[in-house]
Amino acid sequence: MATLATPGVLLGTTSNLSFRRPLLSPKIKGVSAELGFVTSQLSGMKISYNLPYVAKPISAPFVPALQPVARRVCPFTGKKANKANKVSFSNHKTTKRQFVNLQYKKVWWEAGKRYVKLRLSTKALKTIEKNGLDAVAKKAGIDLRKE
């Protein structure tokens, strides 16, 4: 038999502890299925505990402080920045970026009977003047109705 030296501490023999997890029915939603029971074979007491329920905070969706900046890519032609070397008189090379000549333009869309504001390269502007806005947008896979 075990003797108690201080409250809560058993001396002499060790107790055999068993751990069981009951299975809760899946019909109960929102209740934590992590209930556990610890039983001691010495005293026959049954101690149950609930693991802390972690609730998700209710909050508004995350909105970044700064709005994303439009990429420097033409949506119609796919042109983007190029890496190049800047060569000095002493033939010292440093890398630089050659950006696309992107322009904001209001282009008349005949099928929609309205102007569409686009950010496109000057090459795409020349292509639109030659082939028409509908043909170029269809080839690029751009839907003008949502813009």
Tab-separated table of N, CA and C in Angstrom:
chain	number	residue	atom	x	y	z
A	1	MET	N	0.844	-1.178	0.000
A	1	MET	CA	0.000	0.000	0.000
A	1	MET	C	0.883	1.232	0.000
A	2	ALA	N	0.457	2.267	-0.637
A	2	ALA	CA	1.241	3.481	-0.762
A	2	ALA	C	0.975	4.392	0.422
A	3	THR	N	1.992	5.180	0.749
A	3	THR	CA	1.864	6.139	1.841
A	3	THR	C	1.986	7.537	1.271
A	4	LEU	N	1.257	8.459	1.899
A	4	LEU	CA	1.296	9.849	1.446
A	4	LEU	C	2.261	10.632	2.322
A	5	ALA	N	3.344	11.172	1.748
A	5	ALA	CA	4.275	11.991	2.512
A	5	ALA	C	3.776	13.435	2.534
A	6	THR	N	3.441	13.953	1.408
A	6	THR	CA	2.858	15.296	1.302
A	6	THR	C	1.573	15.163	0.497
A	7	PRO	N	0.679	16.059	0.635
A	7	PRO	CA	-0.573	15.944	-0.121
A	7	PRO	C	-0.316	15.906	-1.619
A	8	GLY	N	-0.831	14.894	-2.261
A	8	GLY	CA	-0.714	14.784	-3.703
A	8	GLY	C	0.469	13.974	-4.171
A	9	VAL	N	1.352	13.531	-3.267
A	9	VAL	CA	2.536	12.778	-3.672
A	9	VAL	C	2.440	11.388	-3.070
A	10	LEU	N	2.546	10.363	-3.899
A	10	LEU	CA	2.504	8.984	-3.442
A	10	LEU	C	3.921	8.464	-3.303
A	11	LEU	N	4.229	7.822	-2.214
A	11	LEU	CA	5.534	7.209	-2.012
A	11	LEU	C	5.347	5.711	-1.880
A	12	GLY	N	6.352	4.936	-2.171
A	12	GLY	CA	6.292	3.492	-1.974
A	12	GLY	C	6.075	2.793	-3.303
A	13	THR	N	4.881	2.720	-3.787
A	13	THR	CA	4.594	2.017	-5.028
A	13	THR	C	4.152	3.008	-6.088
A	14	THR	N	4.316	2.596	-7.303
A	14	THR	CA	3.853	3.444	-8.405
A	14	THR	C	2.480	2.973	-8.828
A	15	SER	N	1.669	3.885	-9.235
A	15	SER	CA	0.327	3.525	-9.685
A	15	SER	C	0.354	3.245	-11.173
A	16	ASN	N	-0.505	2.348	-11.592
A	16	ASN	CA	-0.648	2.047	-13.011
A	16	ASN	C	-1.725	2.955	-13.579
A	17	LEU	N	-1.306	3.853	-14.440
A	17	LEU	CA	-2.247	4.782	-15.043
A	17	LEU	C	-2.573	4.326	-16.454
A	18	SER	N	-3.823	4.408	-16.810
A	18	SER	CA	-4.222	4.088	-18.177
A	18	SER	C	-4.917	5.307	-18.769
A	19	PHE	N	-4.763	5.475	-20.062
A	19	PHE	CA	-5.323	6.634	-20.743
A	19	PHE	C	-6.270	6.139	-21.816
A	20	ARG	N	-7.508	6.629	-21.797
A	20	ARG	CA	-8.494	6.245	-22.796
A	20	ARG	C	-9.067	7.506	-23.430
A	21	ARG	N	-9.339	7.430	-24.726
A	21	ARG	CA	-10.029	8.504	-25.441
A	21	ARG	C	-11.331	7.956	-25.975
A	22	PRO	N	-12.445	8.439	-25.496
A	22	PRO	CA	-13.710	7.952	-26.047
A	22	PRO	C	-13.956	8.552	-27.429
A	23	LEU	N	-14.576	7.792	-28.281
A	23	LEU	CA	-14.903	8.269	-29.622
A	23	LEU	C	-16.265	8.916	-29.579
A	24	LEU	N	-16.329	10.164	-30.022
A	24	LEU	CA	-17.600	10.860	-30.084
A	24	LEU	C	-18.220	10.627	-31.443
A	25	SER	N	-19.511	10.649	-31.490
A	25	SER	CA	-20.190	10.432	-32.761
A	25	SER	C	-19.922	11.624	-33.675
A	26	PRO	N	-19.770	11.370	-34.978
A	26	PRO	CA	-19.511	12.485	-35.898
A	26	PRO	C	-20.715	13.392	-36.105
A	27	LYS	N	-21.868	13.029	-35.510
A	27	LYS	CA	-23.053	13.859	-35.670
A	27	LYS	C	-22.912	15.169	-34.907
A	28	ILE	N	-22.124	15.162	-33.815
A	28	ILE	CA	-21.974	16.356	-32.998
A	28	ILE	C	-20.891	17.211	-33.620
A	29	LYS	N	-21.272	18.383	-34.108
A	29	LYS	CA	-20.301	19.282	-34.723
A	29	LYS	C	-20.067	20.459	-33.799
A	30	GLY	N	-18.850	20.966	-33.808
A	30	GLY	CA	-18.521	22.100	-32.966
A	30	GLY	C	-18.081	21.688	-31.580
A	31	VAL	N	-18.180	20.409	-31.241
A	31	VAL	CA	-17.743	19.934	-29.935
A	31	VAL	C	-16.407	19.259	-30.126
A	32	SER	N	-15.476	19.549	-29.242
A	32	SER	CA	-14.145	18.979	-29.349
A	32	SER	C	-14.204	17.484	-29.074
A	33	ALA	N	-13.617	16.686	-29.978
A	33	ALA	CA	-13.609	15.243	-29.815
A	33	ALA	C	-12.436	14.798	-28.962
A	34	GLU	N	-11.681	15.720	-28.416
A	34	GLU	CA	-10.496	15.382	-27.637
A	34	GLU	C	-10.818	15.374	-26.145
A	35	LEU	N	-11.707	14.521	-25.716
A	35	LEU	CA	-11.974	14.340	-24.303
A	35	LEU	C	-11.162	13.151	-23.835
A	36	GLY	N	-10.544	13.273	-22.696
A	36	GLY	CA	-9.713	12.178	-22.208
A	36	GLY	C	-10.092	11.795	-20.797
A	37	PHE	N	-9.815	10.565	-20.422
A	37	PHE	CA	-10.090	10.080	-19.080
A	37	PHE	C	-8.845	9.404	-18.558
A	38	VAL	N	-8.459	9.734	-17.323
A	38	VAL	CA	-7.324	9.106	-16.666
A	38	VAL	C	-7.873	8.357	-15.464
A	39	THR	N	-7.595	7.073	-15.388
A	39	THR	CA	-8.067	6.285	-14.242
A	39	THR	C	-6.871	5.721	-13.503
A	40	SER	N	-6.956	5.709	-12.226
A	40	SER	CA	-5.917	5.132	-11.387
A	40	SER	C	-6.456	3.818	-10.835
A	41	GLN	N	-5.669	2.776	-10.928
A	41	GLN	CA	-6.117	1.480	-10.446
A	41	GLN	C	-6.041	1.389	-8.924
A	42	LEU	N	-5.278	2.267	-8.281
A	42	LEU	CA	-5.171	2.225	-6.827
A	42	LEU	C	-6.433	2.756	-6.171
A	43	SER	N	-6.857	3.937	-6.586
A	43	SER	CA	-7.984	4.542	-5.904
A	43	SER	C	-9.306	4.323	-6.626
A	44	GLY	N	-9.253	3.965	-7.897
A	44	GLY	CA	-10.476	3.754	-8.636
A	44	GLY	C	-11.163	5.038	-9.031
A	45	MET	N	-10.489	6.174	-8.824
A	45	MET	CA	-11.091	7.453	-9.181
A	45	MET	C	-10.968	7.676	-10.682
A	46	LYS	N	-11.926	8.327	-11.213
A	46	LYS	CA	-11.932	8.653	-12.631
A	46	LYS	C	-11.857	10.169	-12.767
A	47	ILE	N	-10.819	10.653	-13.403
A	47	ILE	CA	-10.617	12.089	-13.568
A	47	ILE	C	-10.750	12.393	-15.055
A	48	SER	N	-11.619	13.298	-15.377
A	48	SER	CA	-11.778	13.673	-16.784
A	48	SER	C	-11.282	15.095	-16.970
A	49	TYR	N	-10.803	15.352	-18.151
A	49	TYR	CA	-10.350	16.704	-18.463
A	49	TYR	C	-10.722	17.010	-19.895
A	50	ASN	N	-10.932	18.255	-20.158
A	50	ASN	CA	-11.214	18.727	-21.509
A	50	ASN	C	-9.993	19.473	-22.013
A	51	LEU	N	-9.556	19.104	-23.205
A	51	LEU	CA	-8.467	19.858	-23.819
A	51	LEU	C	-9.022	21.211	-24.230
A	52	PRO	N	-8.192	22.236	-24.207
A	52	PRO	CA	-8.716	23.572	-24.524
A	52	PRO	C	-9.258	23.630	-25.942
A	53	TYR	N	-10.437	24.200	-26.066
A	53	TYR	CA	-11.073	24.360	-27.374
A	53	TYR	C	-10.493	25.601	-28.037
A	54	VAL	N	-9.953	25.419	-29.212
A	54	VAL	CA	-9.341	26.534	-29.933
A	54	VAL	C	-10.371	27.077	-30.910
A	55	ALA	N	-10.870	28.247	-30.607
A	55	ALA	CA	-11.867	28.879	-31.474
A	55	ALA	C	-11.164	29.807	-32.454
A	56	LYS	N	-11.657	29.818	-33.670
A	56	LYS	CA	-11.097	30.729	-34.665
A	56	LYS	C	-11.644	32.125	-34.414
A	57	PRO	N	-10.788	33.130	-34.459
A	57	PRO	CA	-11.283	34.493	-34.214
A	57	PRO	C	-12.186	34.954	-35.345
A	58	ILE	N	-13.206	35.670	-34.967
A	58	ILE	CA	-14.121	36.233	-35.959
A	58	ILE	C	-13.621	37.639	-36.269
A	59	SER	N	-13.176	37.822	-37.493
A	59	SER	CA	-12.647	39.128	-37.869
A	59	SER	C	-12.901	39.361	-39.352
A	60	ALA	N	-12.649	40.558	-39.773
A	60	ALA	CA	-12.808	40.918	-41.174
A	60	ALA	C	-11.657	40.335	-41.974
A	61	PRO	N	-11.842	40.114	-43.271
A	61	PRO	CA	-10.743	39.596	-44.082
A	61	PRO	C	-9.573	40.570	-44.103
A	62	PHE	N	-8.374	40.011	-44.237
A	62	PHE	CA	-7.151	40.808	-44.213
A	62	PHE	C	-7.071	41.680	-45.461
A	63	VAL	N	-6.880	42.961	-45.255
A	63	VAL	CA	-6.721	43.907	-46.358
A	63	VAL	C	-5.348	44.541	-46.205
A	64	PRO	N	-4.468	44.381	-47.190
A	64	PRO	CA	-3.141	44.980	-47.050
A	64	PRO	C	-3.225	46.499	-47.030
A	65	ALA	N	-2.281	47.112	-46.330
A	65	ALA	CA	-2.269	48.566	-46.198
A	65	ALA	C	-1.996	49.230	-47.549
A	66	LEU	N	-1.101	48.627	-48.320
A	66	LEU	CA	-0.777	49.178	-49.633
A	66	LEU	C	-1.432	48.325	-50.704
A	67	GLN	N	-2.021	48.963	-51.685
A	67	GLN	CA	-2.639	48.236	-52.776
A	67	GLN	C	-1.545	47.723	-53.701
A	68	PRO	N	-1.750	46.547	-54.320
A	68	PRO	CA	-0.711	46.009	-55.201
A	68	PRO	C	-0.518	46.896	-56.424
A	69	VAL	N	0.719	47.026	-56.834
A	69	VAL	CA	1.074	47.854	-57.974
A	69	VAL	C	0.955	47.003	-59.231
A	70	ALA	N	0.458	47.607	-60.312
A	70	ALA	CA	0.325	46.880	-61.569
A	70	ALA	C	1.701	46.475	-62.079
A	71	ARG	N	1.794	45.248	-62.583
A	71	ARG	CA	3.070	44.772	-63.108
A	71	ARG	C	3.400	45.487	-64.409
A	72	ARG	N	4.666	45.551	-64.702
A	72	ARG	CA	5.109	46.218	-65.927
A	72	ARG	C	5.142	45.206	-67.064
A	73	VAL	N	3.982	44.651	-67.360
A	73	VAL	CA	3.835	43.673	-68.432
A	73	VAL	C	2.632	44.087	-69.274
A	74	CYS	N	2.800	44.043	-70.573
A	74	CYS	CA	1.688	44.354	-71.464
A	74	CYS	C	0.769	43.129	-71.538
A	75	PRO	N	-0.535	43.288	-71.246
A	75	PRO	CA	-1.422	42.124	-71.272
A	75	PRO	C	-1.700	41.607	-72.681
A	76	PHE	N	-1.548	42.455	-73.696
A	76	PHE	CA	-1.855	42.038	-75.058
A	76	PHE	C	-0.684	41.340	-75.736
A	77	THR	N	0.515	41.863	-75.573
A	77	THR	CA	1.674	41.278	-76.257
A	77	THR	C	2.528	40.401	-75.344
A	78	GLY	N	2.407	40.576	-74.035
A	78	GLY	CA	3.226	39.789	-73.105
A	78	GLY	C	4.628	40.347	-72.930
A	79	LYS	N	4.880	41.535	-73.477
A	79	LYS	CA	6.209	42.139	-73.335
A	79	LYS	C	6.470	42.487	-71.871
A	80	LYS	N	7.708	42.252	-71.412
A	80	LYS	CA	8.087	42.594	-70.044
A	80	LYS	C	9.517	43.119	-70.034
A	81	ALA	N	9.996	43.490	-68.848
A	81	ALA	CA	11.310	44.123	-68.726
A	81	ALA	C	12.420	43.162	-69.128
A	82	ASN	N	13.511	43.757	-69.607
A	82	ASN	CA	14.662	43.001	-70.072
A	82	ASN	C	15.890	43.409	-69.264
A	83	LYS	N	16.770	42.443	-68.957
A	83	LYS	CA	18.030	42.771	-68.279
A	83	LYS	C	19.084	43.064	-69.325
A	84	ALA	N	19.845	44.113	-69.094
A	84	ALA	CA	20.895	44.484	-70.033
A	84	ALA	C	22.106	44.983	-69.254
A	85	ASN	N	23.216	45.103	-69.937
A	85	ASN	CA	24.427	45.625	-69.328
A	85	ASN	C	24.609	47.084	-69.726
A	86	LYS	N	24.917	47.894	-68.738
A	86	LYS	CA	25.285	49.276	-68.990
A	86	LYS	C	26.808	49.289	-69.024
A	87	VAL	N	27.364	49.643	-70.163
A	87	VAL	CA	28.809	49.557	-70.346
A	87	VAL	C	29.400	50.959	-70.321
A	88	SER	N	30.350	51.160	-69.407
A	88	SER	CA	30.994	52.471	-69.282
A	88	SER	C	32.149	52.592	-70.288
A	89	PHE	N	32.789	53.765	-70.274
A	89	PHE	CA	33.924	53.994	-71.180
A	89	PHE	C	35.077	53.048	-70.864
A	90	SER	N	35.219	52.700	-69.575
A	90	SER	CA	36.298	51.784	-69.176
A	90	SER	C	35.879	50.324	-69.313
A	91	ASN	N	34.778	50.073	-69.997
A	91	ASN	CA	34.238	48.741	-70.256
A	91	ASN	C	33.776	48.033	-68.976
A	92	HIS	N	33.437	48.824	-67.952
A	92	HIS	CA	32.897	48.262	-66.713
A	92	HIS	C	31.402	48.039	-66.913
A	93	LYS	N	30.939	46.792	-66.668
A	93	LYS	CA	29.546	46.442	-66.944
A	93	LYS	C	28.737	46.372	-65.653
A	94	THR	N	27.621	47.067	-65.639
A	94	THR	CA	26.654	46.970	-64.540
A	94	THR	C	25.299	46.645	-65.155
A	95	THR	N	24.529	45.843	-64.435
A	95	THR	CA	23.235	45.445	-64.992
A	95	THR	C	22.206	46.562	-64.812
A	96	LYS	N	21.326	46.667	-65.775
A	96	LYS	CA	20.237	47.630	-65.710
A	96	LYS	C	18.995	46.969	-66.297
A	97	ARG	N	17.836	47.589	-66.082
A	97	ARG	CA	16.579	47.059	-66.597
A	97	ARG	C	16.086	47.942	-67.735
A	98	GLN	N	15.631	47.306	-68.787
A	98	GLN	CA	15.010	48.022	-69.894
A	98	GLN	C	13.517	47.712	-69.829
A	99	PHE	N	12.725	48.681	-69.400
A	99	PHE	CA	11.306	48.469	-69.199
A	99	PHE	C	10.519	48.673	-70.497
A	100	VAL	N	9.321	48.114	-70.512
A	100	VAL	CA	8.437	48.241	-71.658
A	100	VAL	C	7.819	49.632	-71.634
A	101	ASN	N	7.570	50.174	-72.810
A	101	ASN	CA	6.940	51.484	-72.925
A	101	ASN	C	5.422	51.312	-72.782
A	102	LEU	N	4.950	51.282	-71.529
A	102	LEU	CA	3.531	51.097	-71.254
A	102	LEU	C	2.833	52.439	-71.142
A	103	GLN	N	1.648	52.519	-71.719
A	103	GLN	CA	0.869	53.748	-71.720
A	103	GLN	C	-0.564	53.445	-71.288
A	104	TYR	N	-1.160	54.371	-70.539
A	104	TYR	CA	-2.590	54.288	-70.244
A	104	TYR	C	-3.334	54.939	-71.400
A	105	LYS	N	-4.244	54.199	-72.020
A	105	LYS	CA	-4.977	54.722	-73.170
A	105	LYS	C	-6.449	54.354	-73.056
A	106	LYS	N	-7.304	55.263	-73.493
A	106	LYS	CA	-8.727	54.956	-73.655
A	106	LYS	C	-8.931	54.601	-75.116
A	107	VAL	N	-9.338	53.357	-75.351
A	107	VAL	CA	-9.503	52.859	-76.721
A	107	VAL	C	-10.992	52.610	-76.949
A	108	TRP	N	-11.514	53.044	-78.092
A	108	TRP	CA	-12.934	52.830	-78.412
A	108	TRP	C	-13.151	51.358	-78.748
A	109	TRP	N	-14.099	50.752	-78.034
A	109	TRP	CA	-14.455	49.353	-78.252
A	109	TRP	C	-15.781	49.336	-79.005
A	110	GLU	N	-15.740	48.949	-80.265
A	110	GLU	CA	-16.913	49.036	-81.135
A	110	GLU	C	-18.029	48.093	-80.702
A	111	ALA	N	-17.690	46.878	-80.291
A	111	ALA	CA	-18.716	45.899	-79.910
A	111	ALA	C	-19.431	46.317	-78.625
A	112	GLY	N	-18.723	46.943	-77.709
A	112	GLY	CA	-19.324	47.374	-76.450
A	112	GLY	C	-19.876	48.780	-76.485
A	113	LYS	N	-19.636	49.486	-77.591
A	113	LYS	CA	-20.091	50.868	-77.773
A	113	LYS	C	-19.638	51.781	-76.629
A	114	ARG	N	-18.372	51.647	-76.243
A	114	ARG	CA	-17.846	52.479	-75.157
A	114	ARG	C	-16.319	52.497	-75.243
A	115	TYR	N	-15.734	53.406	-74.446
A	115	TYR	CA	-14.285	53.459	-74.333
A	115	TYR	C	-13.835	52.486	-73.246
A	116	VAL	N	-12.692	51.867	-73.467
A	116	VAL	CA	-12.096	50.956	-72.489
A	116	VAL	C	-10.727	51.516	-72.140
A	117	LYS	N	-10.482	51.718	-70.833
A	117	LYS	CA	-9.187	52.232	-70.403
A	117	LYS	C	-8.237	51.054	-70.223
A	118	LEU	N	-7.130	51.073	-70.940
A	118	LEU	CA	-6.171	49.969	-70.936
A	118	LEU	C	-4.771	50.485	-70.664
A	119	ARG	N	-3.953	49.632	-70.087
A	119	ARG	CA	-2.525	49.918	-69.947
A	119	ARG	C	-1.807	48.972	-70.891
A	120	LEU	N	-1.330	49.495	-71.992
A	120	LEU	CA	-0.743	48.637	-73.008
A	120	LEU	C	0.533	49.252	-73.559
A	121	SER	N	1.317	48.418	-74.221
A	121	SER	CA	2.569	48.890	-74.799
A	121	SER	C	2.274	49.606	-76.110
A	122	THR	N	3.222	50.386	-76.559
A	122	THR	CA	3.034	51.119	-77.808
A	122	THR	C	2.983	50.156	-78.989
A	123	LYS	N	3.665	49.035	-78.902
A	123	LYS	CA	3.594	48.013	-79.951
A	123	LYS	C	2.178	47.449	-80.028
A	124	ALA	N	1.545	47.191	-78.855
A	124	ALA	CA	0.171	46.687	-78.844
A	124	ALA	C	-0.795	47.730	-79.386
A	125	LEU	N	-0.527	48.995	-79.136
A	125	LEU	CA	-1.377	50.068	-79.663
A	125	LEU	C	-1.346	50.094	-81.190
A	126	LYS	N	-0.160	49.906	-81.766
A	126	LYS	CA	-0.047	49.851	-83.220
A	126	LYS	C	-0.761	48.624	-83.776
A	127	THR	N	-0.685	47.497	-83.051
A	127	THR	CA	-1.350	46.269	-83.492
A	127	THR	C	-2.866	46.429	-83.435
A	128	ILE	N	-3.365	47.121	-82.399
A	128	ILE	CA	-4.804	47.356	-82.269
A	128	ILE	C	-5.295	48.252	-83.397
A	129	GLU	N	-4.510	49.267	-83.766
A	129	GLU	CA	-4.893	50.137	-84.872
A	129	GLU	C	-4.947	49.375	-86.191
A	130	LYS	N	-4.089	48.388	-86.345
A	130	LYS	CA	-4.031	47.619	-87.588
A	130	LYS	C	-5.124	46.550	-87.657
A	131	ASN	N	-5.291	45.760	-86.561
A	131	ASN	CA	-6.178	44.593	-86.608
A	131	ASN	C	-7.523	44.798	-85.914
A	132	GLY	N	-7.633	45.782	-85.045
A	132	GLY	CA	-8.879	45.991	-84.309
A	132	GLY	C	-8.768	45.449	-82.883
A	133	LEU	N	-9.485	46.093	-81.973
A	133	LEU	CA	-9.405	45.737	-80.549
A	133	LEU	C	-9.957	44.346	-80.269
A	134	ASP	N	-11.078	43.976	-80.906
A	134	ASP	CA	-11.680	42.663	-80.656
A	134	ASP	C	-10.746	41.523	-81.057
A	135	ALA	N	-10.109	41.642	-82.214
A	135	ALA	CA	-9.233	40.578	-82.712
A	135	ALA	C	-8.010	40.405	-81.817
A	136	VAL	N	-7.408	41.526	-81.401
A	136	VAL	CA	-6.203	41.459	-80.568
A	136	VAL	C	-6.550	40.925	-79.172
A	137	ALA	N	-7.694	41.360	-78.614
A	137	ALA	CA	-8.099	40.889	-77.285
A	137	ALA	C	-8.439	39.404	-77.309
A	138	LYS	N	-9.075	38.958	-78.381
A	138	LYS	CA	-9.426	37.542	-78.487
A	138	LYS	C	-8.165	36.685	-78.596
A	139	LYS	N	-7.185	37.150	-79.363
A	139	LYS	CA	-5.933	36.399	-79.520
A	139	LYS	C	-5.160	36.340	-78.205
A	140	ALA	N	-5.225	37.421	-77.407
A	140	ALA	CA	-4.523	37.461	-76.122
A	140	ALA	C	-5.318	36.783	-75.011
A	141	GLY	N	-6.591	36.469	-75.256
A	141	GLY	CA	-7.423	35.822	-74.236
A	141	GLY	C	-7.907	36.788	-73.168
A	142	ILE	N	-8.165	38.032	-73.555
A	142	ILE	CA	-8.607	39.049	-72.605
A	142	ILE	C	-10.097	39.305	-72.808
A	143	ASP	N	-10.850	39.322	-71.697
A	143	ASP	CA	-12.283	39.596	-71.746
A	143	ASP	C	-12.479	41.083	-71.465
A	144	LEU	N	-12.915	41.815	-72.448
A	144	LEU	CA	-13.079	43.267	-72.321
A	144	LEU	C	-14.349	43.652	-71.571
A	145	ARG	N	-15.286	42.724	-71.396
A	145	ARG	CA	-16.548	43.053	-70.739
A	145	ARG	C	-16.363	43.405	-69.272
A	146	LYS	N	-15.380	42.810	-68.601
A	146	LYS	CA	-15.216	43.065	-67.173
A	146	LYS	C	-14.298	44.239	-66.875
A	147	GLU	N	-13.693	44.831	-67.881
A	147	GLU	CA	-12.778	45.952	-67.649
A	147	GLU	C	-13.481	47.268	-67.788
